[in-house]
XYZ file of C-alpha atoms in Angstrom:
683
model
C 161.615 61.139 81.038
C 160.634 63.961 83.454
C 160.224 63.470 87.184
C 157.458 65.514 88.805
C 157.880 65.610 92.558
C 155.110 66.454 95.043
C 155.954 69.444 97.211
C 154.429 67.915 100.340
C 156.903 65.193 101.189
C 158.818 63.946 104.176
C 157.851 63.922 107.826
C 154.629 65.618 108.853
C 154.480 67.690 112.047
C 153.384 64.778 114.283
C 155.978 62.313 112.980
C 158.796 64.877 113.173
C 157.860 65.590 116.798
C 157.799 61.860 117.663
C 161.227 61.223 116.132
C 162.767 64.244 117.867
C 161.340 63.147 121.233
C 162.689 59.644 120.677
C 166.188 60.896 119.849
C 166.307 63.288 122.820
C 165.023 60.586 125.210
C 167.578 58.051 123.971
C 170.301 60.646 124.390
C 169.386 61.602 127.972
C 168.664 58.061 129.219
C 171.524 56.383 131.045
C 172.917 53.115 129.623
C 171.156 51.208 132.402
C 167.769 52.856 131.766
C 165.769 51.199 128.988
C 163.615 53.175 126.530
C 160.585 51.278 125.184
C 158.042 51.734 122.418
C 154.885 49.632 122.162
C 155.031 48.740 118.489
C 157.072 50.775 115.975
C 157.258 54.470 116.872
C 156.255 55.441 113.322
C 155.364 53.355 110.287
C 158.714 53.499 108.532
C 161.068 50.491 108.824
C 164.266 52.418 108.046
C 163.671 55.059 110.729
C 162.613 52.484 113.324
C 165.683 50.384 112.518
C 167.928 53.396 113.180
C 166.161 54.141 116.496
C 166.570 50.496 117.558
C 170.267 50.737 116.686
C 170.484 53.725 119.066
C 168.857 51.751 121.890
C 165.072 51.835 121.484
C 163.378 48.595 122.551
C 160.185 47.534 120.741
C 157.634 45.539 122.768
C 154.160 44.236 121.951
C 152.195 45.480 124.966
C 152.379 48.119 127.711
C 152.419 45.527 130.500
C 155.833 44.355 129.239
C 157.317 47.670 130.408
C 158.237 47.496 134.089
C 160.719 50.354 134.423
C 162.538 53.055 132.469
C 160.976 55.225 129.786
C 157.882 54.398 127.738
C 157.888 56.389 124.510
C 154.267 56.671 123.368
C 154.153 56.255 119.592
C 152.725 58.991 117.363
C 149.529 56.934 116.948
C 148.890 57.076 120.711
C 148.072 54.414 123.309
C 145.024 53.565 125.403
C 144.876 56.058 128.347
C 144.080 53.365 130.946
C 147.191 51.400 129.928
C 149.341 54.513 130.303
C 147.869 55.157 133.749
C 148.772 51.607 134.795
C 152.327 52.097 133.541
C 152.681 55.334 135.514
C 151.469 53.532 138.617
C 154.337 51.045 138.164
C 156.834 53.920 138.143
C 157.382 54.002 134.363
C 158.257 57.466 133.058
C 155.987 58.346 130.129
C 157.330 60.333 127.167
C 154.201 61.163 125.183
C 154.899 61.483 121.447
C 151.234 61.101 120.503
C 150.351 63.308 117.542
C 148.313 66.281 118.863
C 145.657 65.590 116.217
C 145.204 62.056 117.605
C 144.939 63.436 121.161
C 142.119 65.691 119.984
C 140.218 62.719 118.507
C 140.578 60.849 121.820
C 139.202 63.865 123.690
C 136.256 64.132 121.284
C 135.327 60.463 121.823
C 135.255 61.042 125.593
C 133.170 64.172 125.087
C 130.670 62.372 122.834
C 130.156 59.703 125.497
C 129.638 62.310 128.210
C 127.040 64.109 126.100
C 125.078 60.919 125.410
C 126.271 60.025 121.896
C 127.438 56.604 120.719
C 130.937 57.081 119.208
C 131.541 55.848 115.652
C 135.158 55.851 114.425
C 135.815 55.810 110.680
C 139.104 53.990 110.149
C 140.981 50.711 109.960
C 139.980 48.544 112.915
C 143.436 47.056 113.487
C 145.352 50.311 113.114
C 147.122 51.441 116.323
C 145.674 54.952 116.067
C 142.119 53.604 115.886
C 142.824 51.299 118.852
C 144.139 54.242 120.889
C 141.110 56.388 120.036
C 138.626 53.580 120.761
C 140.466 52.828 124.023
C 139.801 56.371 125.264
C 136.087 55.548 125.535
C 134.640 54.002 128.690
C 131.864 52.167 126.856
C 131.478 50.448 123.478
C 132.369 52.166 120.208
C 131.775 51.244 116.571
C 134.612 51.159 114.026
C 133.771 51.125 110.289
C 135.862 51.603 107.166
C 133.396 51.567 104.258
C 129.834 52.656 103.427
C 128.895 49.003 102.849
C 129.552 48.195 106.526
C 126.856 50.677 107.565
C 124.087 48.444 106.176
C 124.680 45.776 108.825
C 124.954 48.121 111.803
C 122.398 48.438 114.597
C 122.954 51.875 116.089
C 121.346 53.868 118.921
C 119.381 57.047 118.021
C 122.189 59.501 118.862
C 125.530 58.936 117.112
C 128.733 61.000 117.042
C 131.342 60.472 114.311
C 135.114 60.998 114.311
C 137.654 59.617 111.862
C 141.182 58.290 111.774
C 143.329 61.350 111.055
C 144.804 59.915 107.833
C 141.514 58.807 106.260
C 140.498 59.852 102.762
C 137.996 62.732 102.774
C 135.885 61.217 99.999
C 135.521 57.936 101.882
C 134.633 59.730 105.121
C 131.951 61.758 103.308
C 130.399 58.623 101.783
C 130.303 56.829 105.148
C 128.787 59.870 106.893
C 126.174 60.047 104.116
C 125.294 56.387 104.668
C 124.977 56.944 108.434
C 122.791 60.022 108.089
C 119.687 58.070 107.117
C 119.994 55.455 109.838
C 119.990 57.494 113.052
C 117.811 60.206 114.564
C 120.654 62.534 115.495
C 124.094 62.533 113.872
C 126.960 64.691 115.121
C 130.105 64.774 112.970
C 133.523 66.155 113.905
C 136.125 66.945 111.266
C 139.239 65.178 112.559
C 141.225 64.608 109.381
C 144.798 65.855 109.569
C 145.089 68.949 107.378
C 148.605 68.010 106.289
C 147.418 64.528 105.232
C 144.554 66.028 103.228
C 146.890 68.463 101.489
C 149.200 65.582 100.609
C 146.280 63.545 99.242
C 144.949 66.437 97.138
C 148.377 67.172 95.690
C 148.922 63.478 94.926
C 145.554 63.255 93.126
C 146.416 66.288 90.991
C 149.882 64.923 90.239
C 148.517 61.507 89.235
C 146.302 63.156 86.615
C 149.378 64.670 84.946
C 151.694 61.636 84.924
C 151.897 58.268 83.195
C 153.423 56.470 86.195
C 153.324 57.202 89.941
C 155.880 56.155 92.568
C 154.787 56.328 96.217
C 157.548 56.116 98.854
C 156.754 54.952 102.381
C 156.348 52.047 104.773
C 153.933 49.332 103.687
C 152.443 49.388 107.183
C 151.754 53.139 106.906
C 148.035 53.896 106.557
C 148.563 57.363 105.109
C 151.007 55.987 102.513
C 148.497 53.301 101.497
C 145.903 56.038 101.085
C 148.207 57.779 98.591
C 148.648 54.518 96.674
C 144.853 54.060 96.504
C 144.371 57.633 95.265
C 146.918 57.151 92.468
C 145.424 53.837 91.363
C 141.914 55.322 91.461
C 143.166 57.852 88.891
C 143.948 54.916 86.566
C 147.717 55.407 86.705
C 150.212 52.514 87.076
C 151.420 52.965 90.663
C 154.415 51.453 92.455
C 154.731 51.483 96.256
C 158.360 51.300 97.438
C 160.061 51.616 100.806
C 163.543 52.322 99.464
C 165.447 53.202 96.300
C 166.671 49.607 95.927
C 163.143 48.499 94.955
C 162.962 50.696 91.841
C 163.017 48.845 88.518
C 164.049 50.455 85.234
C 161.362 48.492 83.338
C 158.634 50.516 85.109
C 159.747 53.674 83.304
C 160.365 52.482 79.736
C 158.707 54.773 77.169
C 157.384 56.964 80.001
C 157.702 60.724 79.659
C 156.113 61.927 82.929
C 156.726 60.219 86.307
C 155.098 61.449 89.508
C 156.758 60.999 92.908
C 155.040 61.388 96.283
C 155.709 60.117 99.804
C 153.889 59.278 103.040
C 153.994 61.417 106.171
C 156.355 59.011 107.949
C 158.896 58.873 105.120
C 162.183 60.645 105.977
C 163.551 63.158 103.494
C 166.787 61.213 103.041
C 164.844 58.182 101.780
C 162.996 60.389 99.286
C 166.282 61.891 98.085
C 167.755 58.416 97.568
C 164.730 57.453 95.467
C 165.039 60.639 93.395
C 168.745 59.998 92.851
C 168.081 56.433 91.702
C 165.311 57.612 89.344
C 167.694 60.198 87.887
C 170.236 57.427 87.266
C 167.588 55.339 85.469
C 166.568 58.399 83.487
C 170.185 59.063 82.506
C 170.676 55.446 81.399
C 167.540 55.514 79.251
C 168.392 58.826 77.618
C 171.988 57.831 76.792
C 172.219 57.275 72.987
C 172.626 53.626 72.006
C 175.456 53.153 69.472
C 174.368 50.330 67.147
C 176.571 51.340 64.235
C 179.953 49.822 63.425
C 182.870 51.417 65.237
C 184.250 52.862 61.976
C 180.974 54.643 61.204
C 180.684 55.908 64.784
C 184.202 57.318 64.664
C 183.448 58.952 61.343
C 180.318 60.613 62.715
C 182.212 61.887 65.727
C 184.709 63.665 63.483
C 182.171 64.974 60.947
C 182.192 68.746 61.259
C 178.456 69.117 60.546
C 176.621 66.456 62.521
C 172.822 66.142 62.365
C 170.802 68.362 64.760
C 170.339 66.962 68.231
C 166.660 67.929 68.176
C 164.090 68.425 65.456
C 162.406 71.823 65.676
C 159.002 72.895 64.381
C 156.949 76.009 65.216
C 154.811 75.435 68.300
C 157.122 72.859 69.868
C 158.226 73.442 73.472
C 161.890 72.879 74.301
C 164.139 73.413 77.318
C 166.181 76.593 76.992
C 169.293 77.499 78.998
C 170.450 81.119 79.058
C 174.004 81.516 77.744
C 174.137 85.250 77.029
C 172.091 88.349 77.868
C 172.088 91.211 75.358
C 170.330 94.602 75.670
C 167.172 93.547 73.780
C 167.349 89.775 73.609
C 168.599 86.586 75.236
C 170.647 83.821 73.604
C 169.754 80.312 74.785
C 171.115 76.812 74.273
C 168.333 74.456 73.117
C 170.494 71.503 72.003
C 170.281 72.625 68.390
C 173.075 73.323 65.930
C 172.728 77.000 66.683
C 171.645 79.022 69.672
C 168.090 80.258 69.985
C 166.994 83.863 70.383
C 164.313 85.196 72.725
C 163.359 88.824 72.201
C 162.820 90.990 75.308
C 159.056 91.234 74.675
C 158.820 87.410 74.599
C 160.338 86.919 78.048
C 157.257 87.660 80.146
C 153.552 88.340 79.936
C 154.171 91.453 82.026
C 156.189 94.530 80.992
C 159.953 93.888 81.213
C 162.287 96.645 82.403
C 165.759 95.133 82.646
C 166.164 91.627 81.239
C 168.283 90.720 84.261
C 165.168 91.180 86.432
C 163.560 88.245 84.611
C 166.364 85.788 83.769
C 170.020 85.189 84.568
C 172.803 83.327 82.760
C 172.434 79.613 83.511
C 168.659 79.717 84.077
C 166.691 76.884 82.477
C 163.019 77.125 81.489
C 160.538 75.940 78.830
C 160.393 77.976 75.605
C 158.111 77.679 72.592
C 159.518 77.671 69.053
C 158.087 80.549 67.010
C 160.178 80.344 63.840
C 163.046 78.279 62.454
C 165.094 80.210 59.865
C 167.250 77.477 58.307
C 168.786 79.879 55.817
C 170.202 82.186 58.477
C 170.553 79.501 61.172
C 168.247 81.402 63.529
C 165.623 79.924 65.889
C 163.176 82.439 67.379
C 161.598 81.359 70.673
C 159.158 82.653 73.288
C 159.367 82.109 77.005
C 156.106 83.887 77.748
C 154.046 81.665 75.447
C 155.466 78.483 76.971
C 154.869 79.951 80.419
C 151.307 80.817 79.463
C 150.495 77.295 78.253
C 151.815 75.754 81.456
C 150.254 78.500 83.569
C 146.715 77.938 82.299
C 146.931 74.255 83.136
C 148.300 75.046 86.578
C 145.644 77.697 87.208
C 142.799 75.398 86.123
C 144.108 72.709 88.443
C 144.529 75.179 91.317
C 140.975 76.497 90.934
C 139.449 73.022 90.630
C 141.259 71.738 93.733
C 141.223 75.022 95.711
C 145.028 74.868 95.785
C 147.297 77.718 96.842
C 149.892 78.961 94.335
C 152.765 81.424 94.672
C 153.598 84.309 92.366
C 155.785 87.443 92.456
C 154.181 90.896 92.417
C 155.444 92.840 89.406
C 153.542 96.114 89.513
C 151.031 98.255 91.372
C 148.122 99.431 89.210
C 144.866 101.222 89.802
C 142.671 99.077 92.005
C 145.238 96.419 92.897
C 148.401 94.529 91.933
C 149.702 92.685 88.877
C 151.423 89.351 89.459
C 153.262 86.961 87.177
C 151.664 83.510 87.250
C 152.956 82.637 83.802
C 150.226 84.935 82.506
C 149.087 88.319 83.729
C 147.241 87.953 87.019
C 145.339 90.663 88.889
C 144.808 90.967 92.671
C 142.026 93.463 93.559
C 142.967 95.785 96.421
C 140.179 94.190 98.536
C 141.965 90.835 98.218
C 145.568 91.964 98.755
C 145.478 91.192 102.476
C 143.225 90.526 105.436
C 143.537 94.024 106.855
C 142.849 96.095 103.701
C 146.398 97.526 103.493
C 146.525 101.101 102.199
C 150.049 101.132 100.789
C 150.069 98.507 98.027
C 153.544 99.515 96.834
C 155.057 97.572 99.766
C 154.071 94.328 98.016
C 155.913 95.008 94.728
C 158.761 92.513 94.372
C 157.374 90.175 97.019
C 156.113 86.654 96.374
C 152.560 86.092 97.603
C 150.499 82.978 98.267
C 147.305 83.141 96.218
C 143.944 81.484 95.589
C 142.283 81.627 92.151
C 139.054 83.667 92.266
C 138.157 83.924 88.564
C 139.551 82.218 85.474
C 138.499 82.956 81.869
C 141.060 81.626 79.402
C 139.303 82.963 76.299
C 139.401 86.487 77.764
C 142.821 86.008 79.379
C 141.270 87.004 82.704
C 142.921 85.793 85.930
C 141.755 87.227 89.255
C 143.570 86.096 92.409
C 143.299 86.545 96.170
C 146.042 86.768 98.738
C 143.437 87.366 101.451
C 141.785 83.960 100.948
C 145.180 82.235 100.967
C 146.088 84.035 104.198
C 142.764 83.026 105.744
C 143.346 79.423 104.667
C 146.878 79.475 106.100
C 145.545 81.112 109.240
C 142.850 78.447 109.647
C 145.418 75.682 109.171
C 147.834 77.338 111.589
C 145.024 77.789 114.158
C 144.119 74.120 113.829
C 147.717 73.007 114.317
C 148.418 75.446 117.151
C 145.180 74.588 118.939
C 146.006 70.894 118.666
C 149.174 71.525 120.688
C 147.689 73.893 123.286
C 146.783 72.575 126.707
C 145.097 74.268 129.643
C 147.755 75.616 132.005
C 150.493 76.017 129.370
C 152.592 79.203 129.514
C 153.159 80.700 126.051
C 154.757 83.863 124.715
C 152.821 86.284 122.564
C 152.485 89.799 121.234
C 149.643 92.196 122.011
C 147.923 92.974 118.707
C 144.789 94.919 119.685
C 143.324 96.562 122.778
C 139.565 96.776 123.341
C 137.372 97.877 126.234
C 136.909 94.264 127.318
C 140.468 92.981 126.931
C 143.406 92.417 124.582
C 143.999 90.101 121.625
C 147.378 88.379 121.820
C 149.148 86.636 118.916
C 150.581 83.432 120.403
C 152.289 82.286 117.201
C 151.640 81.879 113.459
C 148.965 84.562 113.508
C 146.790 82.683 116.009
C 145.186 85.080 118.484
C 143.694 84.471 121.902
C 141.602 86.767 124.091
C 143.116 88.137 127.282
C 140.030 89.373 129.143
C 140.326 92.530 131.243
C 139.508 90.486 134.369
C 142.585 88.282 133.737
C 145.091 91.125 133.315
C 146.084 91.653 136.948
C 145.230 90.578 140.475
C 143.851 94.053 141.116
C 140.900 95.694 139.385
C 141.737 97.081 135.916
C 139.361 99.577 134.313
C 140.880 99.394 130.816
C 143.614 97.167 129.297
C 145.670 100.236 128.365
C 146.422 100.648 132.081
C 148.480 97.433 131.911
C 149.371 96.740 128.263
C 150.266 98.472 125.021
C 149.991 97.242 121.430
C 153.145 95.492 120.239
C 154.201 94.534 123.752
C 155.628 91.026 124.295
C 153.919 89.092 127.104
C 153.932 85.673 128.767
C 150.410 84.348 129.240
C 148.736 81.193 130.516
C 146.280 79.185 128.412
C 143.034 79.123 130.407
C 140.669 77.505 127.906
C 140.799 76.050 124.374
C 137.629 75.525 122.335
C 138.534 73.748 119.042
C 134.947 73.812 117.761
C 134.577 77.597 118.044
C 138.256 78.419 117.590
C 138.352 80.405 120.824
C 141.409 80.618 123.045
C 141.184 82.236 126.484
C 144.379 83.563 128.049
C 145.437 84.923 131.431
C 148.241 87.307 132.347
C 147.796 87.510 136.113
C 148.297 83.735 136.420
C 151.941 84.251 135.348
C 152.481 86.865 138.068
C 152.932 86.352 141.831
C 149.549 86.098 143.565
C 149.362 88.890 146.183
C 147.101 86.646 148.283
C 149.907 84.099 148.786
C 151.345 85.958 151.809
C 148.144 87.627 153.064
C 147.877 85.305 156.086
C 151.362 86.351 157.216
C 150.922 90.054 156.509
C 147.430 90.648 157.892
C 146.270 89.245 161.242
C 142.837 89.524 162.903
C 142.818 92.415 165.373
C 145.293 94.563 163.432
C 144.359 98.114 162.500
C 145.753 99.075 159.106
C 145.279 101.895 156.588
C 143.338 101.417 153.374
C 141.561 103.145 150.513
C 137.874 102.850 149.564
C 137.731 101.382 146.030
C 134.036 100.504 145.665
C 130.836 101.349 147.493
C 127.979 98.853 147.231
C 124.558 98.414 148.869
C 125.886 96.124 151.568
C 129.104 97.985 152.415
C 132.398 99.109 150.922
C 135.562 97.485 149.587
C 138.912 98.672 150.912
C 142.250 98.159 149.168
C 144.847 97.019 151.690
C 147.601 96.584 149.080
C 147.804 96.104 145.317
C 145.578 93.171 144.413
C 144.167 92.628 147.916
C 140.817 94.060 148.985
C 138.655 93.487 152.044
C 134.975 94.151 152.736
C 133.594 96.514 155.374
C 129.984 95.490 155.949
C 127.488 98.361 156.180
C 127.041 97.598 159.890
C 130.775 98.240 160.414
C 131.033 101.534 158.514
C 130.368 103.926 161.426
C 129.616 104.138 165.123
C 125.976 104.919 164.358
C 123.303 103.340 162.207
C 123.997 103.825 158.476
C 121.091 103.611 156.041
C 123.153 103.943 152.854
C 126.817 103.069 152.545
C 127.501 106.130 150.379
C 126.350 108.352 153.271
C 129.303 107.118 155.328
C 132.180 106.743 152.802
C 133.035 107.484 149.212
C 135.521 106.084 146.654
C 138.999 107.410 147.305
C 138.586 107.942 151.051
C 141.636 107.012 153.120
C 140.470 105.059 156.149
C 141.728 103.056 159.115
C 140.226 99.561 159.327
C 140.384 96.754 161.829
C 140.892 93.228 160.476
C 138.128 90.937 161.717
C 138.951 87.731 159.788
C 141.261 86.499 157.014
C 140.455 83.596 154.615
C 143.313 83.328 152.038
C 141.816 80.312 150.247
C 138.508 82.058 149.622
C 140.369 85.366 149.147
C 138.168 87.142 151.698
C 139.044 89.618 154.421
C 136.402 91.078 156.733
C 137.085 94.605 157.979
C 135.582 97.214 160.305
C 135.896 100.987 160.307
C 133.712 101.305 163.412
C 135.988 99.089 165.516
C 139.079 100.925 164.268
C 137.908 104.253 165.735
C 140.199 105.649 168.483
C 139.158 104.890 172.083
C 138.292 108.518 172.810
C 135.874 108.685 169.899
C 134.317 105.386 170.952
C 133.673 106.768 174.442
C 132.088 109.906 173.015
C 129.957 107.766 170.741
C 128.865 105.661 173.713
C 128.025 108.761 175.740
C 125.967 110.221 172.908
C 124.164 106.919 172.536
C 123.316 106.848 176.237
C 122.051 110.427 176.085
C 120.041 109.587 172.988
C 121.751 112.344 171.064
C 122.885 112.166 167.494
C 126.606 112.552 167.102
C 127.372 116.072 165.872
C 130.563 118.069 165.628
C 130.801 120.808 168.271
C 130.895 123.607 165.739
C 127.711 122.402 164.026
C 125.492 122.447 167.187
C 122.716 125.151 167.358
C 121.747 126.638 170.810
C 118.535 128.434 171.946
C 120.567 131.595 172.196
C 121.506 131.264 168.551
C 117.812 131.121 167.659
C 116.237 133.610 170.077
C 119.179 135.801 171.077
C 118.239 138.636 168.758
C 114.719 138.776 170.208
C 116.086 139.038 173.773
C 118.352 141.887 172.671
C 115.404 143.829 171.171
C 113.350 143.573 174.420
C 116.150 144.856 176.461
């Protein structure tokens, strides 16, 4: 009896966050301050029982909470109810899963844009109630394609789904809706982690004779896993704890699959595994039905019968007991040890045997030859690996799954990896950025997608780039679900462009820091402020989940130079400044870093100015008089004309009265200058 365990098990991101918030809130709350949850925080009785033991109080409705903390469950609550609780002075600790928050926001958006919201999910589920409660008007909740037939819907419909729904069911319902409305808008709101868990469970169910699903019976995502297993035609048992397991379920069963819901704690899963191992051990223990005398005789017989029966082609479990220069000795439960030649260890060239196996390692091996006469069993690890590998690769390609494999060698045009058989990664698929030095990957384990698979030609082509893009898309989805406008996050500058900088804010997710958001003063190019690789703190300005765009700001994390402008600059003051821009209607003057004022064209000089550039130019140092200051609008009106010294003003007034154009003394031309030479000739 072998136990195959799904890799995706235990708390998902949203559940883990909810439990951690609950524990920290219970810890910080004083003994006299109650901590409430409307309904169970997560759908797992054991976890909820432990939280209640630590002080969490479970109530049925929000209006039962009059004071203290209200811990919003991971499924969310109706926004209007939370607002009412806040108004009563209740402190809200929001543990709503970010993916659920996004669905609530999409329902509001659909309403605002004139669409009737349709929610695919279980009508009585708390998540569906919270999502429906975010809408101001009516919504429609459906859970099967058959329900669509009886619906009367408006022409424009927008669809979201409960985050733990099954993708196949959602697709069938959307297909049924498509022919019944004029305009259908569909948002993909399924939790990526839940989908991954469902896909892995479906693949596992196809390989096993029995499936065990661990999780709360009130957990929607766990019930989805149970449905998936049963749809595969496999006997499936849904348990909440190890105590529910029954040995009779596993009699004459060779392959058992184990998976768990997103709200199942890892310790519960481990207890189930331990209990299954105990059942396995009991079933595999030899039953002694012979008389005691015969049993004693067999125990003392020097040449007992072989523990296993070996035939060429059979796969057995081999454990390394000794490594020799050209071969490995393995224990296979036979009367003699087995031998694996160096060339049979791997489908790739083997340098040192120790690079492939170590003493104590266990792995499948295929029997090649049984030499009874010389008590020698010849085995192959690579052939057993290959048989398992082809099945795994077929499954990975069919389900678009990601696999992991170590890089063994760099070759012309790419890399060779060991996936149980020889796999090839073309250089164009080694990474997203077309890395030039492929040798850096040798010895590393990469995540890969299957591009091509031809078993008859032993051709396996893989892509690390597609796996990275998939991981990147998943990371972006998860990161974007947690981002909120106004959040301050830390990041690293990855690239500089003429229009801004791209900043990695975690897990490879990049946002754009536009050049206009770099500083409070004018920046011509990002390199004036930033450099690649620099660590920065930035504010989230905008998040667009549909397009994947994230807008960031750097200046918002810095002191605003306009904050103290009203104190520093008063109307009537004359202060120095520098011309930074000349426009048709005047010129801008920098008073200090990040603060500019406008000199209107009428205030540029003591005479009429036709073009601003005739009076000033960029870089000129000038004296300006402050006419008005508006910190809220970030406007300062200035005058160069009124800042002129009194003596110059009087001269300007005199010239104006005389109707003469202002000219410097040295530039004036007299009649003598023009006709003097003629007078000299006559004389």
